[in-house]
């Protein structure tokens, strides 16, 4: 009986550690699209350019860290939503310089989207679509 209780405690501890791990998402391509009023969708997408970067979501899903060859940025999560239509998550974030974005992490489609919306002119609304190369937890 003592062995069974010990085994249950070890399994519970392992599961709790796994539940509190950071999510890493590496990307290898990005494409920028702009909002079209006439079609009410993101269109006018530029080339799908090779672009390596790393997103890290902390274990509490309260912060994103984005690292590229040129810069490291931090984004603070103000709201997280599960989107059942795509089995993915949406995050309202504020960057370390005060800009507001919506991040959508869709690992089923190997995509991470950053949307900049609600500008005074919708001509300034855009989305950056990243292709996920790999994702893992640590």
Short mmCIF file of C-alpha atoms in Angstrom, two decimals:
data_model
loop_
_atom_site.label_atom_id
_atom_site.label_comp_id
_atom_site.label_asym_id
_atom_site.label_seq_id
_atom_site.Cartn_x
_atom_site.Cartn_y
_atom_site.Cartn_z
CA UNK A 1 0.00 0.00 0.00
CA UNK A 2 2.86 2.35 0.84
CA UNK A 3 4.39 1.75 -2.60
CA UNK A 4 1.11 2.60 -4.31
CA UNK A 5 0.80 5.87 -2.35
CA UNK A 6 4.40 6.75 -3.20
CA UNK A 7 3.78 6.02 -6.88
CA UNK A 8 0.63 8.18 -6.88
CA UNK A 9 2.54 11.06 -5.25
CA UNK A 10 5.34 10.81 -7.81
CA UNK A 11 2.85 10.76 -10.69
CA UNK A 12 0.98 13.78 -9.27
CA UNK A 13 4.26 15.68 -8.91
CA UNK A 14 5.29 14.84 -12.49
CA UNK A 15 1.93 15.97 -13.88
CA UNK A 16 2.06 19.25 -11.93
CA UNK A 17 5.55 19.99 -13.27
CA UNK A 18 4.42 19.23 -16.84
CA UNK A 19 1.43 21.55 -16.47
CA UNK A 20 3.70 24.44 -15.50
CA UNK A 21 6.12 24.39 -18.42
CA UNK A 22 6.86 27.12 -20.92
CA UNK A 23 5.75 26.77 -24.56
CA UNK A 24 8.38 27.44 -27.25
CA UNK A 25 7.46 28.12 -30.87
CA UNK A 26 10.10 28.51 -33.55
CA UNK A 27 9.16 30.03 -36.90
CA UNK A 28 10.83 29.90 -40.30
CA UNK A 29 8.62 32.08 -42.56
CA UNK A 30 6.52 35.22 -42.22
CA UNK A 31 4.07 37.06 -44.40
CA UNK A 32 2.41 40.44 -43.83
CA UNK A 33 -1.20 41.00 -44.92
CA UNK A 34 -3.27 44.20 -44.83
CA UNK A 35 -6.96 44.67 -44.10
CA UNK A 36 -9.24 45.16 -47.10
CA UNK A 37 -12.44 47.08 -46.40
CA UNK A 38 -14.05 45.86 -49.62
CA UNK A 39 -13.58 42.15 -48.87
CA UNK A 40 -13.62 42.52 -45.07
CA UNK A 41 -10.58 40.26 -44.79
CA UNK A 42 -6.81 40.35 -44.63
CA UNK A 43 -5.59 40.37 -48.22
CA UNK A 44 -2.81 42.10 -50.12
CA UNK A 45 -0.31 39.70 -48.58
CA UNK A 46 3.34 40.18 -49.36
CA UNK A 47 5.84 37.47 -50.13
CA UNK A 48 6.21 34.55 -47.76
CA UNK A 49 9.75 35.42 -46.66
CA UNK A 50 12.15 33.15 -44.87
CA UNK A 51 12.31 34.46 -41.31
CA UNK A 52 13.63 32.64 -38.27
CA UNK A 53 12.42 33.64 -34.84
CA UNK A 54 11.47 32.17 -31.48
CA UNK A 55 8.38 32.85 -29.39
CA UNK A 56 8.34 31.70 -25.79
CA UNK A 57 5.16 31.76 -23.70
CA UNK A 58 5.83 31.59 -19.97
CA UNK A 59 4.26 28.82 -17.90
CA UNK A 60 1.40 31.03 -16.66
CA UNK A 61 0.65 32.30 -20.20
CA UNK A 62 1.01 35.88 -18.96
CA UNK A 63 4.00 36.85 -21.12
CA UNK A 64 5.36 36.24 -24.62
CA UNK A 65 9.01 36.70 -25.47
CA UNK A 66 9.88 37.10 -29.15
CA UNK A 67 13.49 36.77 -30.25
CA UNK A 68 14.81 37.49 -33.75
CA UNK A 69 18.29 38.11 -35.12
CA UNK A 70 17.74 41.84 -34.59
CA UNK A 71 15.66 42.32 -31.44
CA UNK A 72 14.11 40.80 -28.34
CA UNK A 73 10.59 41.93 -27.45
CA UNK A 74 8.32 41.22 -24.52
CA UNK A 75 4.52 41.14 -24.70
CA UNK A 76 2.27 41.18 -21.63
CA UNK A 77 -0.95 39.18 -21.88
CA UNK A 78 -4.06 41.08 -20.77
CA UNK A 79 -6.59 38.48 -21.94
CA UNK A 80 -6.51 34.86 -23.11
CA UNK A 81 -9.39 33.15 -24.97
CA UNK A 82 -9.92 29.64 -26.29
CA UNK A 83 -11.31 29.69 -29.84
CA UNK A 84 -13.32 26.54 -30.44
CA UNK A 85 -13.67 27.19 -34.18
CA UNK A 86 -9.95 26.55 -34.68
CA UNK A 87 -9.02 24.71 -31.46
CA UNK A 88 -6.52 27.48 -30.75
CA UNK A 89 -5.90 30.38 -28.38
CA UNK A 90 -6.16 34.13 -28.81
CA UNK A 91 -4.15 36.51 -26.62
CA UNK A 92 -4.65 40.26 -26.26
CA UNK A 93 -1.18 41.61 -25.54
CA UNK A 94 0.62 44.87 -24.92
CA UNK A 95 4.21 45.15 -26.12
CA UNK A 96 7.09 46.39 -24.00
CA UNK A 97 6.79 49.73 -25.84
CA UNK A 98 3.01 50.02 -25.33
CA UNK A 99 1.56 48.78 -28.64
CA UNK A 100 -1.56 46.56 -28.56
CA UNK A 101 -1.83 43.36 -30.59
CA UNK A 102 -3.81 40.15 -30.80
CA UNK A 103 -1.78 36.96 -31.02
CA UNK A 104 -3.44 33.78 -32.28
CA UNK A 105 -1.55 30.53 -31.71
CA UNK A 106 -2.87 27.79 -33.99
CA UNK A 107 -0.55 24.81 -33.69
CA UNK A 108 -2.92 22.56 -35.66
CA UNK A 109 -2.31 24.74 -38.75
CA UNK A 110 1.31 25.50 -37.76
CA UNK A 111 0.55 29.23 -37.60
CA UNK A 112 1.11 32.10 -35.23
CA UNK A 113 -0.65 35.34 -36.16
CA UNK A 114 0.02 38.82 -34.86
CA UNK A 115 -2.76 41.26 -35.65
CA UNK A 116 -2.59 45.02 -35.23
CA UNK A 117 -6.19 46.24 -35.32
CA UNK A 118 -8.50 49.13 -34.40
CA UNK A 119 -6.43 51.95 -35.83
CA UNK A 120 -8.12 55.26 -36.62
CA UNK A 121 -7.99 54.15 -40.26
CA UNK A 122 -8.52 50.48 -41.10
CA UNK A 123 -5.94 51.00 -43.86
CA UNK A 124 -3.37 50.73 -41.06
CA UNK A 125 -4.66 47.36 -39.78
CA UNK A 126 -2.38 44.43 -40.59
CA UNK A 127 -1.56 40.85 -39.72
CA UNK A 128 1.80 39.10 -39.64
CA UNK A 129 1.44 35.40 -40.31
CA UNK A 130 4.29 33.20 -39.06
CA UNK A 131 4.77 29.61 -40.19
CA UNK A 132 5.61 27.40 -37.19
CA UNK A 133 8.68 25.29 -37.77
CA UNK A 134 8.62 23.51 -34.41
CA UNK A 135 7.05 23.76 -30.97
CA UNK A 136 7.98 22.19 -27.65
CA UNK A 137 7.63 22.61 -23.92
CA UNK A 138 10.41 22.95 -21.37
#
